[in-house]
Amino acid sequence: MTSTACFIIVSRNDIPIYEAEREDAAQLHQFILHAALDIVQDLAWTTSAMFLKAIDKFNDLMVSVYVTAGHTRFMLLHDSRNEDGIKSFFQEVHELYIKILLNPLYLPGSRITSSHFDTKVRALARKCL
Amino acid sequence: MANYLAQFQTIKSTCGHLVIAVEDVSDLWPTIKNSFEERLPFKRASLNNKTRNAVFVENLQAEFILTTDARLRSRFPQEQYLFWFREPYATLVLVTCEDLDEYKTILKPRLKLIVQNDEREWFIVFVSRAHPSNDQASKLAKKVYAKLEVEFSSKKRERCCKFDVHGPEANFWEDLEARIMECVRNTLDTREQFYEDEIRKLSEQRFNPIWNFCNFFIFEGLESLAFMFEMAHLHEDALREYDELELCYLETVNIGGKRREFGGLDPGDDQAALLIPGNKPLTQIVQDDSFREFEFRQYLFACQSKLLFKLNRPFEVSSRGYSFIISFSKALGLHESILPFCMREVWVITACLAVVNATNSQYSEGNAAPEIERQFYRLQGDLYSLCRVKFLRLVYLIGYGTEIERSPVNSALLSMLPWPKPAVWPLVPDGAASEVLQKEKIIMQENPRVKPFGIERKPLPLEPTALVREANRRRASLSAGSPSEMFDSKQGFADGSATDVSSKTSPSSKALANSMSRTYSSAGSFEGSVDRPMKLAEIFVASEHVLMQTISNPDLQKTLSSIQEIEQKYMDLTKGAADNYHRSWWKRHGVVLDGEIAAVCFKRGNFDLAAKSYEKVCALYAGEGWQDLLAEVLPNLAECQRILNDQAGYLSSCVRLLSLDKGLFSTKERQAFQSEVVSLAHSEMKNPVPLDVSSLITFSGNPGLPLELCDGDPGTLSVTVWSGFPDDITLDSLSLTLMATFNADEGGKLRSSSATILKPGRNTITFPLPPQKPGSYVLGVLTGHIGHLTFRSHSFSKAGPADSDDFMSYEKTTRPILKVSKPRPLVDLSVAISSALLINEAQWIGIIAQPIDYSLKGAVMHIDTGPGLKIEEPHSIEMGTYGSAAQNSADTSNSGDTGKDGNKDFEQLSLLDGKIEFPDWACDVTSILWIPIRAIDDKLARGSSSGPPQKQSIVDGMRTIALKLEFGISNNQIYDKTIALHFTNPFHASTRVAYQCSDGTLLLQVILHSQVKATLTVKDAWLDLQDGFVHAGQGDGRPVSAFFPLVISPNSRSGLLFRVCLGKGIAEDENKLQPESILNIRYGIAGDRTIGAHPPAAAKSNKTEGASQELIFRSAIILQRPVLDPCLAVGFLPLPSDGLRVGKLVTLKWRVERLKDIEESNVPQNNDEVLYEVNANPDNWMIAGRKRGHVSLSPKQGSRIFISILCMPLNAGYVHPPHLGLPDIDEANINCSPAGPHLVCILPPDLSSSFCVPA
């Protein structure tokens, strides 16, 4: 079991559309993830893989990023090196996210408010991370 | 070994170039030295690199040294072997000779001696001193040179060249350089080979315990090799060697089980020397068989960076530098306990600055690829920001922590960065009591910075753990006490940590901490007892003292000495980082640091700059929708704007604050924002600016179908407005634009008349809607006033990316809110009856008012009757629903209708000023209005004589009634209609004389044509005869009364017979003579008003039960006296029954009868004789007998004779029979029977039997 600090989905307009926090140092985590967007922006186009692995390190915390084809970014702030778990977590969240996108009432780029999604993501986090 | 090292060092520092030895055989060097040395450095050289690939080197430095020079001579063989790289790379043998014999005997053996046995690379320069004009000499020289070439050059390799002192040949220098290069190349290759072999040998022994890194380093020459490459300008190869060297070194460091000295304890070591290769002589850093890590790694990096700079790759210096600093910092961390206090931080600061400065000075913009350039700036930014963090840590340690902005960036950087871990935390030096007191005072005085708007936030931590605890824990002598003892009195200072801890401790222990702190804060207790935990102020003072000892750089010392200096440095570092991040397009990093700059500007009172920087930060966070971060910065921006009196900016910041997620601020804070807005709005504003509140006040039409209005109708539009204000807010006015979808320019503006109070959340606001043009409309912009403040909102209710600042990105809903339909008939008025009504009688006309999907509520009908028509005033107007109208009217006529008033769909209305108001129940049903009217016609009806009745001209009975219906919500809709009504008399009378009796009585038949669709009952009829006619008999001119009542069905006819005779009436007065007869008919009518003519609407009082009213119809009839009176009648007697046949004789007979006494008529004189004449068509008839003659006829009335004549028809068919005429008598006096010409049938003749003989 790793300790995951924060998981954020950032839309392709750089707007956070989903946040799942574990602790309440929200600003810090948000700050770190926001700054990491700078790195994602550089790295995303250098690889064809969606999973960018740990792209940034902040003392003990690492930022792992997964970029979907639509340039939505899943950003995970964590402190473990369980790369496989993170990868499968991202992939499963991606599936969930696609399901959200398929919802005709969901406007792409808007905030994800589905509680179902939230529950599933948290369950996935428990399972994979 | 140290000797060698020192020697190596000196060699390295003295000789940085290749050496070319000059063997001056014939003492020529001094004369040609200058011209040779002018050629240096070699412009272009081709050398082989380590992989034996040709590399072009430019500006290769070299030096010509005579072999007799002390530098070359005084070397021991071992030394030569050790420092082979400094040995000559080529040997140039200078010879001259003017004589062949001399060459053979002296020079050649000598040269052979020089050349043989030597591994040196050599070549011969033959110097010809012969003057070109001296043919003899030059010829000789040529000869000697030829000999020389034969002797020493081979096919493979040219080893000779000839130099003319008096003007060398054009290609001499090229030749010379080529020779030299060839030698250098070969030498390099052999030496490389040698070093590589050595290295391989040594590397294999690396794990041997006696293996010695220094040997490896120097003797076996990794470094030597690298240096050799460097000398040969083969920097790439040199760099590669250094890289390898570093790898090897790190390997030895890491595997060595034995503890080696790390180094870094010398004074000045705190200053990074990672770019200064010669910082310390290698001899100083040698330890046992290797080097001290601290110095040697820096040395290696310095060598590498030197090469990189030579290669003009400052980018690589910074990228390698950054990772070097990181890894080296880690290494420092491992040895932190033996290093001076905060050595690691200080070293990193100096290292970062050194790398940044060096690379910046070497870097010229625009040389590198854009990608590289970005990377470079990013690295610079990283270096600056790394430096900044360490600097902040030091600042905190010496007690200026309160000056550090507790922003997310600082908190993120510092709160996860561990404290320095010295073996023992420094103690307060003796005699520093006053400083401690001073610090304590500062701490006490320090007020936690108040956030604008009274925002209460848990301050972000700047420390990984409470410094007090950390410091005390690291004091060797302190036995661990209870955690609460650790805390200093001033909890408020170390806010982040303190609250952090206090939140974890139970309330009781917190109370304990407070009570304890009180005792500690008493000043007298400061004695430095060993067991007493240090207080924060003491920690600061101690840290400062030790830190100042650690830092050797006076600049850095100075920087940390005062708060102003610290601030300046902090600003420089932050700016440097921000600028570089911006250049590298890492805008987020850059902008965040801009925020830090802003914080400093703010503190310095430079609000203008601060506002600008804060705006940048806010724009970034808002643009990307990171609200948590925005909530951190936006209050600061607002505060700046407030201080700068930038009302517009301040208001918009307040609005933005309010429109952030509700969870980010407490209700109290949000109320504070609102009250700011409201109070500012109601104050005097210099430049009222419209405020965009799109994010705060949103609106949308009500869900469901749009409001549909008919053209020209006003309405009310209700709009849902969401207010993001935490409290009710009073809007002094509110208006909303409507945009037509058909044309962007069209549209209306709706105004809410009175002040509106918006509750937080959803509000429904109703706007009166003036009539709009037809089309559909969407909501446009909501504007309004709060006090003097105008605001506008463009945004619809949150649907899209609601947090985006850019309202243009909203998906504007195109759902129409209002549809105004095109003009269409809304109501229809029509007449309920199709047939004619009775003229001159009170009649009901029914008008059907049919609403077409439109309410007629409050409708008013104006009735305007045309000429010849008037409304029967005493009657009230009846109104009923159309379907039941007929029945109702029947009911009404039967029973007293007052009871019907309660009925919803029947009502009696009264006419006021020609207007009728519609009752409410009639608003959406088709209703019928019964209006009593009377058409007035003064003319008397005219009968016609005999024949079918002529059609009466319709125009005569036509009347019009103009109706105007005003209806709609505010009676704005008008419907006009003029209705034509047809009135007629009940009857049309036509007359004929049915029979003229012989006694002169005329039977006058009056035919009554019913003109109406109602059953008429004739009750009585009489004729007022005109002059000259009198009623026959004793009757009063009426038909037999038993025939009455005579019922005439609609549109049918019936007749009346009157016996009249000619005669003088008893006309007493000549004047009263009637010119025409009047037919008077008393009749009743039973009709339905829904169909047509009906009994007149009578005043209710006059009505009698069951008895229908009796009406009089008068019609003028003109009678004419009969003017003819025949005296003779001629009758054609019937023909024989067997018919007429061609060729068959037939007797035609006429009877002539005297109708009158002859005396009364003006007949010819011979009274008893009548002249007759038979006329016949001779083609058809053959007449036998007299055609003309007289017959006697008695003059008495009734006498008769028969005239017969024999004739034969000639043709078959219908022919006119012969005609008997009485030529003497006027035709008018003859009554013929049959009256006109007639035809008879003539059969064809019988078949002649003679032709048809039976067989």
PDB file of C-alpha atoms in Angstrom, chain A residues 8 10 14-16 26-28 30-32 34-35 37-39 41-42 58-59 61 107 109-111, chain B residues 374 408-409 411-413 416-417 457 585-589 592 620-621 624-626 628-629 632 800 803:
ATOM      1  CA  ILE A   8      -6.224  15.063 -10.487  1.00  0.00           C
ATOM      2  CA  VAL A  10      -6.686  17.932 -15.994  1.00  0.00           C
ATOM      3  CA  ASP A  14      -5.356  22.728 -18.322  1.00  0.00           C
ATOM      4  CA  ILE A  15      -8.410  22.957 -16.142  1.00  0.00           C
ATOM      5  CA  PRO A  16      -8.668  20.456 -13.330  1.00  0.00           C
ATOM      6  CA  ALA A  26      -4.674  20.689  -0.870  1.00  0.00           C
ATOM      7  CA  GLN A  27      -2.895  23.805  -1.950  1.00  0.00           C
ATOM      8  CA  LEU A  28       0.479  22.204  -1.832  1.00  0.00           C
ATOM      9  CA  GLN A  30      -2.404  21.276  -6.288  1.00  0.00           C
ATOM     10  CA  PHE A  31       0.553  23.528  -6.555  1.00  0.00           C
ATOM     11  CA  ILE A  32       2.919  20.693  -7.229  1.00  0.00           C
ATOM     12  CA  HIS A  34       0.013  22.424 -11.458  1.00  0.00           C
ATOM     13  CA  ALA A  35       3.689  23.140 -11.785  1.00  0.00           C
ATOM     14  CA  LEU A  37       2.042  20.586 -16.094  1.00  0.00           C
ATOM     15  CA  ASP A  38       5.046  22.504 -17.361  1.00  0.00           C
ATOM     16  CA  ILE A  39       6.988  19.301 -17.518  1.00  0.00           C
ATOM     17  CA  GLN A  41       3.916  19.916 -21.742  1.00  0.00           C
ATOM     18  CA  ASP A  42       7.528  19.228 -22.639  1.00  0.00           C
ATOM     19  CA  PHE A  58       9.358  16.893  -5.162  1.00  0.00           C
ATOM     20  CA  ASN A  59      11.432  15.815  -2.247  1.00  0.00           C
ATOM     21  CA  LEU A  61       6.717  12.993  -3.634  1.00  0.00           C
ATOM     22  CA  LEU A 107     -19.765  18.274 -21.854  1.00  0.00           C
ATOM     23  CA  GLY A 109     -13.869  19.628 -20.567  1.00  0.00           C
ATOM     24  CA  SER A 110     -16.338  20.287 -17.828  1.00  0.00           C
ATOM     25  CA  ARG A 111     -15.987  19.156 -14.274  1.00  0.00           C
TER      26      ARG A 111
ATOM     27  CA  ARG B 374      14.542  26.366 -23.788  1.00  0.00           C
ATOM     28  CA  PRO B 408       2.164  27.414  -1.666  1.00  0.00           C
ATOM     29  CA  VAL B 409       5.415  27.474  -3.540  1.00  0.00           C
ATOM     30  CA  SER B 411       5.571  25.843   1.570  1.00  0.00           C
ATOM     31  CA  ALA B 412       5.834  23.085  -0.967  1.00  0.00           C
ATOM     32  CA  LEU B 413       9.546  23.634  -1.295  1.00  0.00           C
ATOM     33  CA  MET B 416       9.161  18.712   2.639  1.00  0.00           C
ATOM     34  CA  LEU B 417      12.813  19.631   2.855  1.00  0.00           C
ATOM     35  CA  ARG B 457      -6.391  30.339   6.857  1.00  0.00           C
ATOM     36  CA  TRP B 585       8.135  28.576 -21.594  1.00  0.00           C
ATOM     37  CA  TRP B 586       7.580  27.033 -18.242  1.00  0.00           C
ATOM     38  CA  LYS B 587       5.023  29.640 -17.583  1.00  0.00           C
ATOM     39  CA  ARG B 588       3.559  27.975 -14.558  1.00  0.00           C
ATOM     40  CA  HIS B 589       6.856  27.862 -12.757  1.00  0.00           C
ATOM     41  CA  VAL B 592       4.348  31.258  -9.521  1.00  0.00           C
ATOM     42  CA  LEU B 620      -2.813  31.913 -15.043  1.00  0.00           C
ATOM     43  CA  TYR B 621      -4.680  30.182 -12.265  1.00  0.00           C
ATOM     44  CA  GLU B 624      -6.578  27.128 -16.058  1.00  0.00           C
ATOM     45  CA  GLY B 625      -9.249  26.914 -13.435  1.00  0.00           C
ATOM     46  CA  TRP B 626      -7.102  25.978 -10.486  1.00  0.00           C
ATOM     47  CA  ASP B 628      -7.590  26.394  -4.833  1.00  0.00           C
ATOM     48  CA  LEU B 629      -4.458  28.131  -5.951  1.00  0.00           C
ATOM     49  CA  GLU B 632      -4.592  31.835  -2.276  1.00  0.00           C
ATOM     50  CA  GLY B 800     -19.935  24.446 -19.433  1.00  0.00           C
ATOM     51  CA  ASP B 803     -14.776  28.172 -13.820  1.00  0.00           C
TER      52      ASP B 803
END
